[in-house]
Tab-separated table of C-alpha atoms in Angstrom:
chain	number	residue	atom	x	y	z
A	1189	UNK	CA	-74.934	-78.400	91.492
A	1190	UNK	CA	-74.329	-74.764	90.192
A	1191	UNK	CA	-74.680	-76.053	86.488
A	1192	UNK	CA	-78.044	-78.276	87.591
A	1193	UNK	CA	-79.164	-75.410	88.977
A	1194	UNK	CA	-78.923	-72.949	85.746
A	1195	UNK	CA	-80.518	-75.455	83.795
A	1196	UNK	CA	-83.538	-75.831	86.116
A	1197	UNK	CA	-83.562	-72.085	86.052
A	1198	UNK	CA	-83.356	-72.391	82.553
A	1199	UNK	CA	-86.044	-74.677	81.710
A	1200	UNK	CA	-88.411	-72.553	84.280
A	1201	UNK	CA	-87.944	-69.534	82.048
A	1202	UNK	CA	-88.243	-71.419	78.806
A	1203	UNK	CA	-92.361	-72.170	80.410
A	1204	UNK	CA	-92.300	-68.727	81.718
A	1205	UNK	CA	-91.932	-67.551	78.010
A	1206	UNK	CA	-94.208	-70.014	76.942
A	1207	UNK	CA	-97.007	-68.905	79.098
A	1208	UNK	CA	-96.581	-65.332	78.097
A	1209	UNK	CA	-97.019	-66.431	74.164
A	1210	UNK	CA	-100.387	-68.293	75.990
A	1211	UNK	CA	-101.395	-65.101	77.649
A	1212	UNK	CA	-100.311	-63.070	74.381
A	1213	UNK	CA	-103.013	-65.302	72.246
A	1214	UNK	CA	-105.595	-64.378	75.114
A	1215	UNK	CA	-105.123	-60.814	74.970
A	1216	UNK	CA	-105.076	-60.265	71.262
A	1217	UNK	CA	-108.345	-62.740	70.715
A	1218	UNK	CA	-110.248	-61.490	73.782
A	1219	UNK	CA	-109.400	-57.719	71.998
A	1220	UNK	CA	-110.512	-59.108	68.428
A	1221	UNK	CA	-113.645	-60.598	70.319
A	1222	UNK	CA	-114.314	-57.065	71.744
A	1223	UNK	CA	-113.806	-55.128	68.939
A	1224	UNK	CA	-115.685	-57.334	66.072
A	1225	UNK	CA	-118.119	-59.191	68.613
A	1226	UNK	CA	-117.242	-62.292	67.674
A	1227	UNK	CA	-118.745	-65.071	70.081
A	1228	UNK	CA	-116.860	-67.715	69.353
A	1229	UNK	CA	-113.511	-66.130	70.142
A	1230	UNK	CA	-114.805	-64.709	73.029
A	1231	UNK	CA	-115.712	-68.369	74.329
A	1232	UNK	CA	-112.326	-69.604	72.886
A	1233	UNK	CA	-110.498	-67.143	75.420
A	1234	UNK	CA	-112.470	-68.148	78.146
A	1235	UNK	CA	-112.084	-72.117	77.877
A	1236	UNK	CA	-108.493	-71.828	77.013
A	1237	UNK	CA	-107.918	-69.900	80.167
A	1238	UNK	CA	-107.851	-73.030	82.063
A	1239	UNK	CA	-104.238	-74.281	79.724
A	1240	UNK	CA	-102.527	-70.873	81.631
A	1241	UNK	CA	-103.618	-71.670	84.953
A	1242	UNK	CA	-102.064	-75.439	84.697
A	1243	UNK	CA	-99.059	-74.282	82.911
A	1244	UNK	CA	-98.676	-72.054	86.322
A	1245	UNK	CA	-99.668	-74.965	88.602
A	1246	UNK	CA	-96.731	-76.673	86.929
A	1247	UNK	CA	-94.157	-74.079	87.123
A	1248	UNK	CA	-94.765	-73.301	90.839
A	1249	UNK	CA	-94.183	-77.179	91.330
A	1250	UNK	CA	-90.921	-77.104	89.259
A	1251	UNK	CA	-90.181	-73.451	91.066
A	1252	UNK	CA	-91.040	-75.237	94.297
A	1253	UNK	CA	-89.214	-78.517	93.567
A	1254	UNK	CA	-85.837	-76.438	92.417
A	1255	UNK	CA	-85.889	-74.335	96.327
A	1256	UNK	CA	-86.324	-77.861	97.459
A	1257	UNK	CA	-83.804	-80.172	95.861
A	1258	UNK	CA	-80.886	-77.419	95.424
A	1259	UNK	CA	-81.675	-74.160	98.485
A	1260	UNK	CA	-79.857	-71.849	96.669
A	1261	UNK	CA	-79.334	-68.573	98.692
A	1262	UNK	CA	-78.550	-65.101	98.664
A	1263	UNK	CA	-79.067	-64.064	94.206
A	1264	UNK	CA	-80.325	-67.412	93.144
A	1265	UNK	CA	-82.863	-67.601	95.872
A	1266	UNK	CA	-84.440	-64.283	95.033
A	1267	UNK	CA	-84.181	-65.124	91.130
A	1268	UNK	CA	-86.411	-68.339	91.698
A	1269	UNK	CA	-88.828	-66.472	94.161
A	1270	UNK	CA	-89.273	-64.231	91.263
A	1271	UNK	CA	-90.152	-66.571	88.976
A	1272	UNK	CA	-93.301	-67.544	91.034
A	1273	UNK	CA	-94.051	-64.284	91.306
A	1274	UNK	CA	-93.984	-63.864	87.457
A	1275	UNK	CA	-96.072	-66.819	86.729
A	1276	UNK	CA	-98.961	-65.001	89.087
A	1277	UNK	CA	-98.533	-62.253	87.332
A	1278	UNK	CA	-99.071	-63.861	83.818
A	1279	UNK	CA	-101.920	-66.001	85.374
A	1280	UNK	CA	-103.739	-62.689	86.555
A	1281	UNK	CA	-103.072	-61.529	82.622
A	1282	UNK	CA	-104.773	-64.274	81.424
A	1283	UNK	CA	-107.849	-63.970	83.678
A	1284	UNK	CA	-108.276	-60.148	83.128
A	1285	UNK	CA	-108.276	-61.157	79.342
A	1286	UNK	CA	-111.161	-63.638	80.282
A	1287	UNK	CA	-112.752	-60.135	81.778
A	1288	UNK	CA	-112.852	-58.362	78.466
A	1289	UNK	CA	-113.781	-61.829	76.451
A	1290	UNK	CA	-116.734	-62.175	78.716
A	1291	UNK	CA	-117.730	-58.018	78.376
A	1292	UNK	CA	-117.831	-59.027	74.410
A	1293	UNK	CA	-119.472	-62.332	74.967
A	1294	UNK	CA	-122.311	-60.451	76.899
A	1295	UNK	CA	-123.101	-57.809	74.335
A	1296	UNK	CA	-122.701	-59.786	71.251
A	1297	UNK	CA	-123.983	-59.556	68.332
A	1298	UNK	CA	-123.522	-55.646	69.035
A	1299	UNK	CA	-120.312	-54.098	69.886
A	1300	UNK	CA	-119.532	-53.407	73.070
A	1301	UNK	CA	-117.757	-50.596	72.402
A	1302	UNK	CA	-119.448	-47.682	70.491
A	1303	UNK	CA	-117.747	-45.639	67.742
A	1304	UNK	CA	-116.591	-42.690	70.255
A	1305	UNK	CA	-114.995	-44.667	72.100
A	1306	UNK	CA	-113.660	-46.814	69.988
A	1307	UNK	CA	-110.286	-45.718	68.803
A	1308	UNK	CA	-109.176	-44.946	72.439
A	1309	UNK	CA	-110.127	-48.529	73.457
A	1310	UNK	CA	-108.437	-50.021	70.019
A	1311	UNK	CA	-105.513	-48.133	70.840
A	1312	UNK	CA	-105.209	-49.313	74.817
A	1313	UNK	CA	-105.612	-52.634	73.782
A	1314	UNK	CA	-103.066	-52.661	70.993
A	1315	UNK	CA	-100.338	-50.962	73.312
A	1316	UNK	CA	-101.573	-53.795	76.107
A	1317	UNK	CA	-100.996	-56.064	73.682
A	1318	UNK	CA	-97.596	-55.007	72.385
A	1319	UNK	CA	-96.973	-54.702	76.165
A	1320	UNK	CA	-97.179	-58.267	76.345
A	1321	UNK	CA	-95.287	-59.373	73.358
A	1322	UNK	CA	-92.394	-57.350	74.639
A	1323	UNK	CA	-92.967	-58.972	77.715
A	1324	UNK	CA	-92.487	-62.248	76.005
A	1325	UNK	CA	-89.446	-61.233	74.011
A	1326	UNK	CA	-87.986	-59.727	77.598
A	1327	UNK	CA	-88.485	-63.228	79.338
A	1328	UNK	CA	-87.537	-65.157	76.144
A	1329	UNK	CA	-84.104	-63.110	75.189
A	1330	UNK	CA	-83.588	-61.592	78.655
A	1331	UNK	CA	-83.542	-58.648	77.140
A	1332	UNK	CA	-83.089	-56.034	79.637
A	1333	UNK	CA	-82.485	-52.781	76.756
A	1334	UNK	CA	-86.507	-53.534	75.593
A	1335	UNK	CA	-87.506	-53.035	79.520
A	1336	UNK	CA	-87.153	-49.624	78.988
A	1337	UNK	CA	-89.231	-49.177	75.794
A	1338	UNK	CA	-92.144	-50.846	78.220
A	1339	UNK	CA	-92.382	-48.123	80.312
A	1340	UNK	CA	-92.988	-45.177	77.569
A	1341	UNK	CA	-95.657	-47.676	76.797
A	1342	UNK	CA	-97.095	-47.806	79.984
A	1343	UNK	CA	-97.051	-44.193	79.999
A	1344	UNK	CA	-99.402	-43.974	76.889
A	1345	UNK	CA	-101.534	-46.801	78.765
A	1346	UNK	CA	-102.234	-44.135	81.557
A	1347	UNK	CA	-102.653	-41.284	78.851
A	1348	UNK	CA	-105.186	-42.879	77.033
A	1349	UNK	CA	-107.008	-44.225	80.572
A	1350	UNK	CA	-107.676	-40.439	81.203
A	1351	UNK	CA	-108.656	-39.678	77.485
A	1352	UNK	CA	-111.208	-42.678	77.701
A	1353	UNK	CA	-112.604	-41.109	80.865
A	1354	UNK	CA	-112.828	-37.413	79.353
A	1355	UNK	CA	-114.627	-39.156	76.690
A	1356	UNK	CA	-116.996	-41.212	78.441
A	1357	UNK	CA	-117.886	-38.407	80.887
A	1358	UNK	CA	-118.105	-35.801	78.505
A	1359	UNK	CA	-121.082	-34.092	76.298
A	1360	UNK	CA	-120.668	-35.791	73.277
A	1361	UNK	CA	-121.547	-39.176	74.883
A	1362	UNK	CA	-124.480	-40.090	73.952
A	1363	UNK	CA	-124.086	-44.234	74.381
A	1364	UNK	CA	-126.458	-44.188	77.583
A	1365	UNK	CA	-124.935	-45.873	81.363
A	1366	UNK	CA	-124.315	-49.240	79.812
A	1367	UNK	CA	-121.676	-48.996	77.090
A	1368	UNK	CA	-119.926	-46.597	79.521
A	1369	UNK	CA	-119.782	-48.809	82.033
A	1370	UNK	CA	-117.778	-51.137	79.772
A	1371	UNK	CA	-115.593	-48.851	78.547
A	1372	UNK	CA	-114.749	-48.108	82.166
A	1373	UNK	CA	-114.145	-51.981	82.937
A	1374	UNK	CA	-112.354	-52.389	79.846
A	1375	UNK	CA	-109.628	-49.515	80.348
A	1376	UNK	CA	-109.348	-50.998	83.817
A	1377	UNK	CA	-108.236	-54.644	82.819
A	1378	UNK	CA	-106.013	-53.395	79.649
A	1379	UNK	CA	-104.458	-51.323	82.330
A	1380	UNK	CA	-104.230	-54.003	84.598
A	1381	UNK	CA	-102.307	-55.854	81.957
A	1382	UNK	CA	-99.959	-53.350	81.191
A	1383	UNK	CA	-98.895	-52.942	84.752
A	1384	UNK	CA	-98.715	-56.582	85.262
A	1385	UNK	CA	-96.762	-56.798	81.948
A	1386	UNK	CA	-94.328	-54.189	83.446
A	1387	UNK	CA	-93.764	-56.014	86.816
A	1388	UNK	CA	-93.124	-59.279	84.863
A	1389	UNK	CA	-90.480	-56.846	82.586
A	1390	UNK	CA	-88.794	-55.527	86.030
A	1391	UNK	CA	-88.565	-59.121	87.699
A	1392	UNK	CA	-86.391	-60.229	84.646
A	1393	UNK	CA	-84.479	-57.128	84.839
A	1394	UNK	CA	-83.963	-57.679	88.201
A	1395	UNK	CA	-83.322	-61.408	87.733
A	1396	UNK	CA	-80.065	-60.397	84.946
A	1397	UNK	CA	-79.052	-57.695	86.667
A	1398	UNK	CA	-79.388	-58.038	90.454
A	1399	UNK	CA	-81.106	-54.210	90.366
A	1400	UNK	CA	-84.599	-53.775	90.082
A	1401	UNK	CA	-85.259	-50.698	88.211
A	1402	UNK	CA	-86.650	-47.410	90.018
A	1403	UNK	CA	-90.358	-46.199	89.990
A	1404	UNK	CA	-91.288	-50.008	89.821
B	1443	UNK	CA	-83.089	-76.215	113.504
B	1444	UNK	CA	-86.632	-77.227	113.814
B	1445	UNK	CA	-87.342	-75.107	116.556
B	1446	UNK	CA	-85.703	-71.607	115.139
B	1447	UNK	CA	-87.781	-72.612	111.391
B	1448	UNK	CA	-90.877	-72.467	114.208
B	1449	UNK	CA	-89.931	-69.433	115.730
B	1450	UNK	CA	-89.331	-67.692	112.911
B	1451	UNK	CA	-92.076	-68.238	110.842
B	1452	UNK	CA	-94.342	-67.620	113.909
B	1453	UNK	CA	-92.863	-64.088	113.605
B	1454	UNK	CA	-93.795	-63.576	109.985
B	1455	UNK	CA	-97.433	-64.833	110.750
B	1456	UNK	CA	-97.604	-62.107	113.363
B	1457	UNK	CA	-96.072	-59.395	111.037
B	1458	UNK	CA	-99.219	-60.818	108.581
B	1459	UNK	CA	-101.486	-59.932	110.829
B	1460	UNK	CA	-100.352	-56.776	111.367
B	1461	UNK	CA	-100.297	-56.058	107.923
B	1462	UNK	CA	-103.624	-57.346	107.851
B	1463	UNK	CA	-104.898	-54.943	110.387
B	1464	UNK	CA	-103.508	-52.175	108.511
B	1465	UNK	CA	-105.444	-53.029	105.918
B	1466	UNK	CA	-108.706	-53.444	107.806
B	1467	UNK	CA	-108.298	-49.948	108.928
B	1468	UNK	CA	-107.790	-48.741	105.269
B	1469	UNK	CA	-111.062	-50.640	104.010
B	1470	UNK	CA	-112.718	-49.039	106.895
B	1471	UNK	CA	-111.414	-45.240	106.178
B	1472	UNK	CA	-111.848	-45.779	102.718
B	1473	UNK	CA	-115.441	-46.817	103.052
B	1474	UNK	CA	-116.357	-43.996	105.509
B	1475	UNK	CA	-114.445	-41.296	103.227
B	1476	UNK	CA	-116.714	-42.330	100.461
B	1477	UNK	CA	-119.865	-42.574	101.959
B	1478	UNK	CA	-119.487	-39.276	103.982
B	1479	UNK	CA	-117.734	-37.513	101.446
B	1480	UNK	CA	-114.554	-36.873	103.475
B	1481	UNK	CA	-111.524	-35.701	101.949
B	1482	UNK	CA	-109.257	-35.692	105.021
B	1483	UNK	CA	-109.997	-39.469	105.698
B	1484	UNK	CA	-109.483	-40.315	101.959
B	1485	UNK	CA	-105.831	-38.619	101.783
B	1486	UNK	CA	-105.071	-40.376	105.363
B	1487	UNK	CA	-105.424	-43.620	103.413
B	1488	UNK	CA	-103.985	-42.548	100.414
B	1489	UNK	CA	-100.263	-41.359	102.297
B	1490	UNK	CA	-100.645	-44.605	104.570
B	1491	UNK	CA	-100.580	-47.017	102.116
B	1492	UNK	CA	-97.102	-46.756	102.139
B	1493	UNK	CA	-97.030	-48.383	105.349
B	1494	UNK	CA	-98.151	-51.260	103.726
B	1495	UNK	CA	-95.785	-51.034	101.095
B	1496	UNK	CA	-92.860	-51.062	103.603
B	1497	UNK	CA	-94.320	-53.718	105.334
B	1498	UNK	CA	-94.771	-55.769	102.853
B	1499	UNK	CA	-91.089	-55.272	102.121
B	1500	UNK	CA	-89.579	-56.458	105.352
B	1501	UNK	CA	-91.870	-59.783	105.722
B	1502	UNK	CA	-90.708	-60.422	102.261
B	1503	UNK	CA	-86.836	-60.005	103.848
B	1504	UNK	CA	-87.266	-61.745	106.608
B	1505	UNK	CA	-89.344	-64.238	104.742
B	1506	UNK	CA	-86.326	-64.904	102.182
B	1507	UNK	CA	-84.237	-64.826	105.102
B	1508	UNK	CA	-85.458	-68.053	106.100
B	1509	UNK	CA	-85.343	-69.831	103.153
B	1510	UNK	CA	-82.111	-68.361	102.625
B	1511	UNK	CA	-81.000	-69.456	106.532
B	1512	UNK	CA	-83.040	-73.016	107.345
B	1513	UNK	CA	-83.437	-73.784	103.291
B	1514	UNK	CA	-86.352	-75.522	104.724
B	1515	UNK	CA	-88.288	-78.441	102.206
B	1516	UNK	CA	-91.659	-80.181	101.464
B	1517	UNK	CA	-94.238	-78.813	103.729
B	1518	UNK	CA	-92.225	-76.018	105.538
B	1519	UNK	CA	-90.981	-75.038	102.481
B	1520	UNK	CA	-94.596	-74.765	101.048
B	1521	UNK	CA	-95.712	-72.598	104.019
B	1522	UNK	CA	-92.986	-69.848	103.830
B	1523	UNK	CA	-93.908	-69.344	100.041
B	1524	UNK	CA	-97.286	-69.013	101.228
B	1525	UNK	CA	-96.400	-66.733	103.258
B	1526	UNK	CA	-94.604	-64.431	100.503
B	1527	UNK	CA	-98.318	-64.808	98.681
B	1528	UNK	CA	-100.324	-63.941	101.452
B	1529	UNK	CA	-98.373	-60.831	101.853
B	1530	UNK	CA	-98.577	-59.771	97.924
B	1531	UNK	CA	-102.569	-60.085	98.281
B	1532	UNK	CA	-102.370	-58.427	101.869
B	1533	UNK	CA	-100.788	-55.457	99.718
B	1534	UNK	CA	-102.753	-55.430	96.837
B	1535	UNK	CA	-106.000	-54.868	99.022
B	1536	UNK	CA	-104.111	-51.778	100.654
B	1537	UNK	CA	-103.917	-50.893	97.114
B	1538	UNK	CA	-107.669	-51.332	96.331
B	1539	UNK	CA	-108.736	-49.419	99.651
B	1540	UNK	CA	-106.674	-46.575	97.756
B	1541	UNK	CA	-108.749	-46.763	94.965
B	1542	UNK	CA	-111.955	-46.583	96.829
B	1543	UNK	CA	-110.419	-43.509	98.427
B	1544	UNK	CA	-109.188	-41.963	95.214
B	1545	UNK	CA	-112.690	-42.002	93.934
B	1546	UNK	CA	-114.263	-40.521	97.461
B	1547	UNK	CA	-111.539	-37.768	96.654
B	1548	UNK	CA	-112.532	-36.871	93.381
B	1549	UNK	CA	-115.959	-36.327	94.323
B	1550	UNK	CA	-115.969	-34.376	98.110
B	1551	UNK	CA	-117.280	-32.582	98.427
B	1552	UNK	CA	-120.442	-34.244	96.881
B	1553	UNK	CA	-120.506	-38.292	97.877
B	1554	UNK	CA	-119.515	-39.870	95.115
B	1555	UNK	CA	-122.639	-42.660	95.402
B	1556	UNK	CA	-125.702	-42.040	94.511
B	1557	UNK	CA	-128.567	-42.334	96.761
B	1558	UNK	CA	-130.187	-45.007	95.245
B	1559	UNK	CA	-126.970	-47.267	94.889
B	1560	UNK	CA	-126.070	-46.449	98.379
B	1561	UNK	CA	-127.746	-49.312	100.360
B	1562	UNK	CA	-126.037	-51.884	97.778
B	1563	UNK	CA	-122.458	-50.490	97.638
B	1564	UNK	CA	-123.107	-49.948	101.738
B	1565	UNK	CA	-123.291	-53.224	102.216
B	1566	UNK	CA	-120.958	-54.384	99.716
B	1567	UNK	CA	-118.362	-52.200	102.083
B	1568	UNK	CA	-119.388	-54.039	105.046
B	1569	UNK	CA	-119.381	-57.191	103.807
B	1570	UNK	CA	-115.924	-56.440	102.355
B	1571	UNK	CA	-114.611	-55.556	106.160
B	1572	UNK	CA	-116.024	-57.769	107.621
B	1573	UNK	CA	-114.220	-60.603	105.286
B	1574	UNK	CA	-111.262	-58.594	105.942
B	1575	UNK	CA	-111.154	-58.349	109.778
B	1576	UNK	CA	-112.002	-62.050	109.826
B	1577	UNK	CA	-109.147	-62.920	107.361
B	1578	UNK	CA	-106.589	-61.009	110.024
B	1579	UNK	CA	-108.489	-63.417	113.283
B	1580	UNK	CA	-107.979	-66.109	110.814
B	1581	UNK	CA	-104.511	-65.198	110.688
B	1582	UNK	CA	-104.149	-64.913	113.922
B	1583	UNK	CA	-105.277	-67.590	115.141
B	1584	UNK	CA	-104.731	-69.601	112.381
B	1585	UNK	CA	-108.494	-70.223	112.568
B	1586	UNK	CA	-109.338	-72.315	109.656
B	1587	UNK	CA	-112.688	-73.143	110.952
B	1588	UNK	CA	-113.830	-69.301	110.149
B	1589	UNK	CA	-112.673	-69.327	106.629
B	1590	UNK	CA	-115.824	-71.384	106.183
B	1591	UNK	CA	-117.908	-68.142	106.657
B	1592	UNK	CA	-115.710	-66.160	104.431
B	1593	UNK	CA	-116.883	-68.243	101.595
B	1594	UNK	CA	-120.721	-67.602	102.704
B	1595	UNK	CA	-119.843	-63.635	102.785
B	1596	UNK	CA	-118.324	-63.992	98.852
B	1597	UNK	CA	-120.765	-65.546	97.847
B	1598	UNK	CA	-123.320	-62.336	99.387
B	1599	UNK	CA	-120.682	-60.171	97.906
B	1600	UNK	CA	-120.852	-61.859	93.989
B	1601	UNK	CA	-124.695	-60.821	94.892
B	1602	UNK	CA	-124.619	-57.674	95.897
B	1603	UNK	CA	-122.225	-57.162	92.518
B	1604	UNK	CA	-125.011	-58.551	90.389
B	1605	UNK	CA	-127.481	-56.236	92.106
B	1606	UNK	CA	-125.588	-52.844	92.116
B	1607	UNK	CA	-125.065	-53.565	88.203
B	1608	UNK	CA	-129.330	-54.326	87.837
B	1609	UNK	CA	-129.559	-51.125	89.706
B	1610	UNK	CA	-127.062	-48.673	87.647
B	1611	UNK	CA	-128.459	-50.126	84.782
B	1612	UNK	CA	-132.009	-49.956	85.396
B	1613	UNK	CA	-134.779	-47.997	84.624
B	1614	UNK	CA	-134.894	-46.072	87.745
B	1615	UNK	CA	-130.749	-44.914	87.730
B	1616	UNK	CA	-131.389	-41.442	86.730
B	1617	UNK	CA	-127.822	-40.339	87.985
B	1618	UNK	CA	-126.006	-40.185	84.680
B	1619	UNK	CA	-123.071	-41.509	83.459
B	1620	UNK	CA	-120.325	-40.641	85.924
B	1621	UNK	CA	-121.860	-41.972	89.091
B	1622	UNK	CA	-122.720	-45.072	87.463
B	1623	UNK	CA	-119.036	-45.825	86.342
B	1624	UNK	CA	-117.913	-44.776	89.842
B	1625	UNK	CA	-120.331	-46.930	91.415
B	1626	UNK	CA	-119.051	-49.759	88.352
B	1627	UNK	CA	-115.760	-49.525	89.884
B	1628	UNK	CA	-116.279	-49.604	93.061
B	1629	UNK	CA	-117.724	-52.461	93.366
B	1630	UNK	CA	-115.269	-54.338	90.977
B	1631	UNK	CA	-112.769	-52.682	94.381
B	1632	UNK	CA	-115.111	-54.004	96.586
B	1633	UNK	CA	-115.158	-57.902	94.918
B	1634	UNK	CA	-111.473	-58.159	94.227
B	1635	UNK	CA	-110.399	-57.005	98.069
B	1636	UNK	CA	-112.805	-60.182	98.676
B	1637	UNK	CA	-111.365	-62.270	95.863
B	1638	UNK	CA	-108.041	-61.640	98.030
B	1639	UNK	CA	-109.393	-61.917	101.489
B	1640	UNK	CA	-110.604	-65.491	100.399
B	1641	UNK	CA	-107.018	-66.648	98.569
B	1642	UNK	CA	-105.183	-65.146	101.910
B	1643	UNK	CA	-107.779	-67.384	104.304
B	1644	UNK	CA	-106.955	-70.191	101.914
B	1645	UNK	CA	-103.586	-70.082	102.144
B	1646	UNK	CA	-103.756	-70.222	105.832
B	1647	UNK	CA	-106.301	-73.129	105.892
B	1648	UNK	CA	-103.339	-74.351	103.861
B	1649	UNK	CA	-100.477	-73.618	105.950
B	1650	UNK	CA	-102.819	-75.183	109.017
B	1651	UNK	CA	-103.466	-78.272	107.152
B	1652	UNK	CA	-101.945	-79.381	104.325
B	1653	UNK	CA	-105.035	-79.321	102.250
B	1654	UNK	CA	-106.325	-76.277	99.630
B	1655	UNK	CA	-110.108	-76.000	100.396
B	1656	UNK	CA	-111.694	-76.650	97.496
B	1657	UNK	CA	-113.188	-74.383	94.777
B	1658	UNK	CA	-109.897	-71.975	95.681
C-alpha cells in the first residue's frame, strides 16, 4: 500500500509539472501578446486556458480518488492536500495570464503598454515568467535548493511594482488615464503570479521536507 | 463513526461562519475607511486580518484532523475538502478587504475616490457586503436556496465594473491619473471578493446537495 501510494503521489506530481509547463506557455505568450500586440496570441492564451482548467479537474479527481482508496494520515495526508492546493494555484496562474492576454487583445493593433513604461513591465513579466519556470523545475526535480532563488525574485517583483507606480504617477507620464490603468492591472496579475508561483515553490518544499519555509 | 464524522464537520461549518463574519466586518470597515477617509478604521482592518489568518489555520487542523481520524470517502470525503476551499477563499477576501484599506490609508486624509466615481464604487461596496453577509447566512444555514440571489448580485457587480471603467475613462474624469488607478483597483478588489463569495456559496450548495450549480 505504501509503494501504491508513492506512485499515485508520483504520477500526481508528474501532471502537477505538466500543468506548470501549460501555465508557463500562457504566461510567456500572453506577455509576447502584450508586448508586440499580437491578436492572435492573445486569443491563443485565452482558448487554451480551458486545457489548464481540465488538467486541474483531473488531478483533483486523482488527488481525491488517492485520499479515498488509500487515507493516508499524519505526512502523507498533508502532502496530498497540498497537491490540490497547488493545482488551484496553477489554475489561478493560468487565468491571470488570460487577464493580461485579454488587456492586449483589447488595445490591439496599439500597444498596450507605452514606451515609459515599458521596460518596467518587460522586466516584471520576464521575472514572472522565470518565476514560473523555476516553479516547474521545483515541482519537476523537487528541487528544494532553487526555492530559495524564488524568493530574491519575488523580491524584485515587489521592487519593480513600486517603480511602475512611481512611474505611472509621476510627471513624466504623459500616456493619459487609460494606458495607466493597464499598467496598474498588469503589475497586479504578474504579481499575482509571482506570489502564486512562490506558494506552489513552498508547498513542494514543504511536501520534501515536512517544514514549510518562514515568511511564506 | 457516522455520527462523530457529523459532529465534527458541523463544527468546522460553524468555525466557517465565523470566519465568514470576520470577514463581513472587514469588507464593511474597509469600505467605510475608504469612503470617509478614515485612517484609524483602515489600520483596525489591516492588524485584524491576522485573525483570519489564524483562523484559517485551525479549521484547516481540525479539518485534516478528520480526514486524518474518520479517513472518510465519496461524498463525505468531497465535503471536508470543500471545506479546506471554502476556507482558502474565506481568507483571501480578508486579504482583499486589506487592500481596499491599504488604499483608504494611502490617501486620508483626502478620500481616495473621486466624487464622480463615488456613487459606482459605493455601490459596488454594498453590493460586495451584501454578497458577503449572505454567503456567511448561507453558511449558516446551509441555505442553498439564497445562493440563487448571489448570482443576480454578480451579475450587478460585473456591471457596475463595466460602468466605473466608462466613467474613469470618460470624457468627464477630470481627476488625473492616480485616482483613476485607485478607483481601477478597487473595483478589480471589489469583483474578486465577489468572484469568492460566489465559489464559497457554491461549494456549500455543493456540500448540501451533491450537485455544482452550474456556470460555477
Amino acid at each position: 500500500m505504501r509503494a501504491a501510494f508513492h506512485d499515485d503521489l508520483d504520477a500526481i506530481f508528474t501532471d502537477l509539472t505538466s500543468v506548470c509547463e501549460l501555465v508557463s506557455v500562457a504566461v510567456r505568450d500572453a506577455t509576447l501578446a502584450l508586448l508586440e500586440a499580437r491578436n492572435d496570441l492573445a486569443e491563443q492564451v485565452i482558448d487554451k486556458d480551458v486545457e489548464i482548467d481540465d488538467a486541474r479537474e483531473r488531478i483533483e479527481e486523482n488527488a481525491l480518488e488517492l485520499l479515498s482508496l488509500q487515507s493516508p494520515v499524519a505526512g502523507d495526508l498533508r502532502i496530498v492536500v497540498a497537491a490540490l492546493r497547488m493545482i488551484s494555484d496553477l489554475e489561478r496562474m493560468g487565468d491571470l495570464s488570460v487577464h493580461v492576454a485579454k488587456i492586449a487583445r483589447l488595445r490591439t493593433p496599439h500597444p498596450a503598454v507605452p514606451d515609459i513604461a515599458r521596460p518596467t513591465i518587460e522586466r516584471m513579466a520576464e521575472v514572472a515568467e522565470q518565476m514560473v519556470e523555476r516553479t516547474c523545475q521545483i515541482l519537476r526535480d523537487r528541487d528544494v535548493s532553487a526555492a530559495q532563488d524564488l524568493v530574491a525574485d519575488d523580491d524584485e517583483m515587489d521592487r519593480l511594482r513600486r517603480k511602475s507606480f512611481a512611474e505611472l504617477l509621476g510627471q513624466e507620464w504623459t500616456a493619459g488615464v487609460e494606458p495607466a490603468v493597464d499598467v496598474a492591472l498588469l503589475g497586479r496579475y504578474y504579481e499575482r503570479i509571482a506570489d502564486h508561483a512562490v506558494t506552489v515553490a513552498n508547498r513542494v518544499v514543504f511536501v520534501v521536507t515536512g517544514e514549510t519555509p518562514s515568511g511564506s
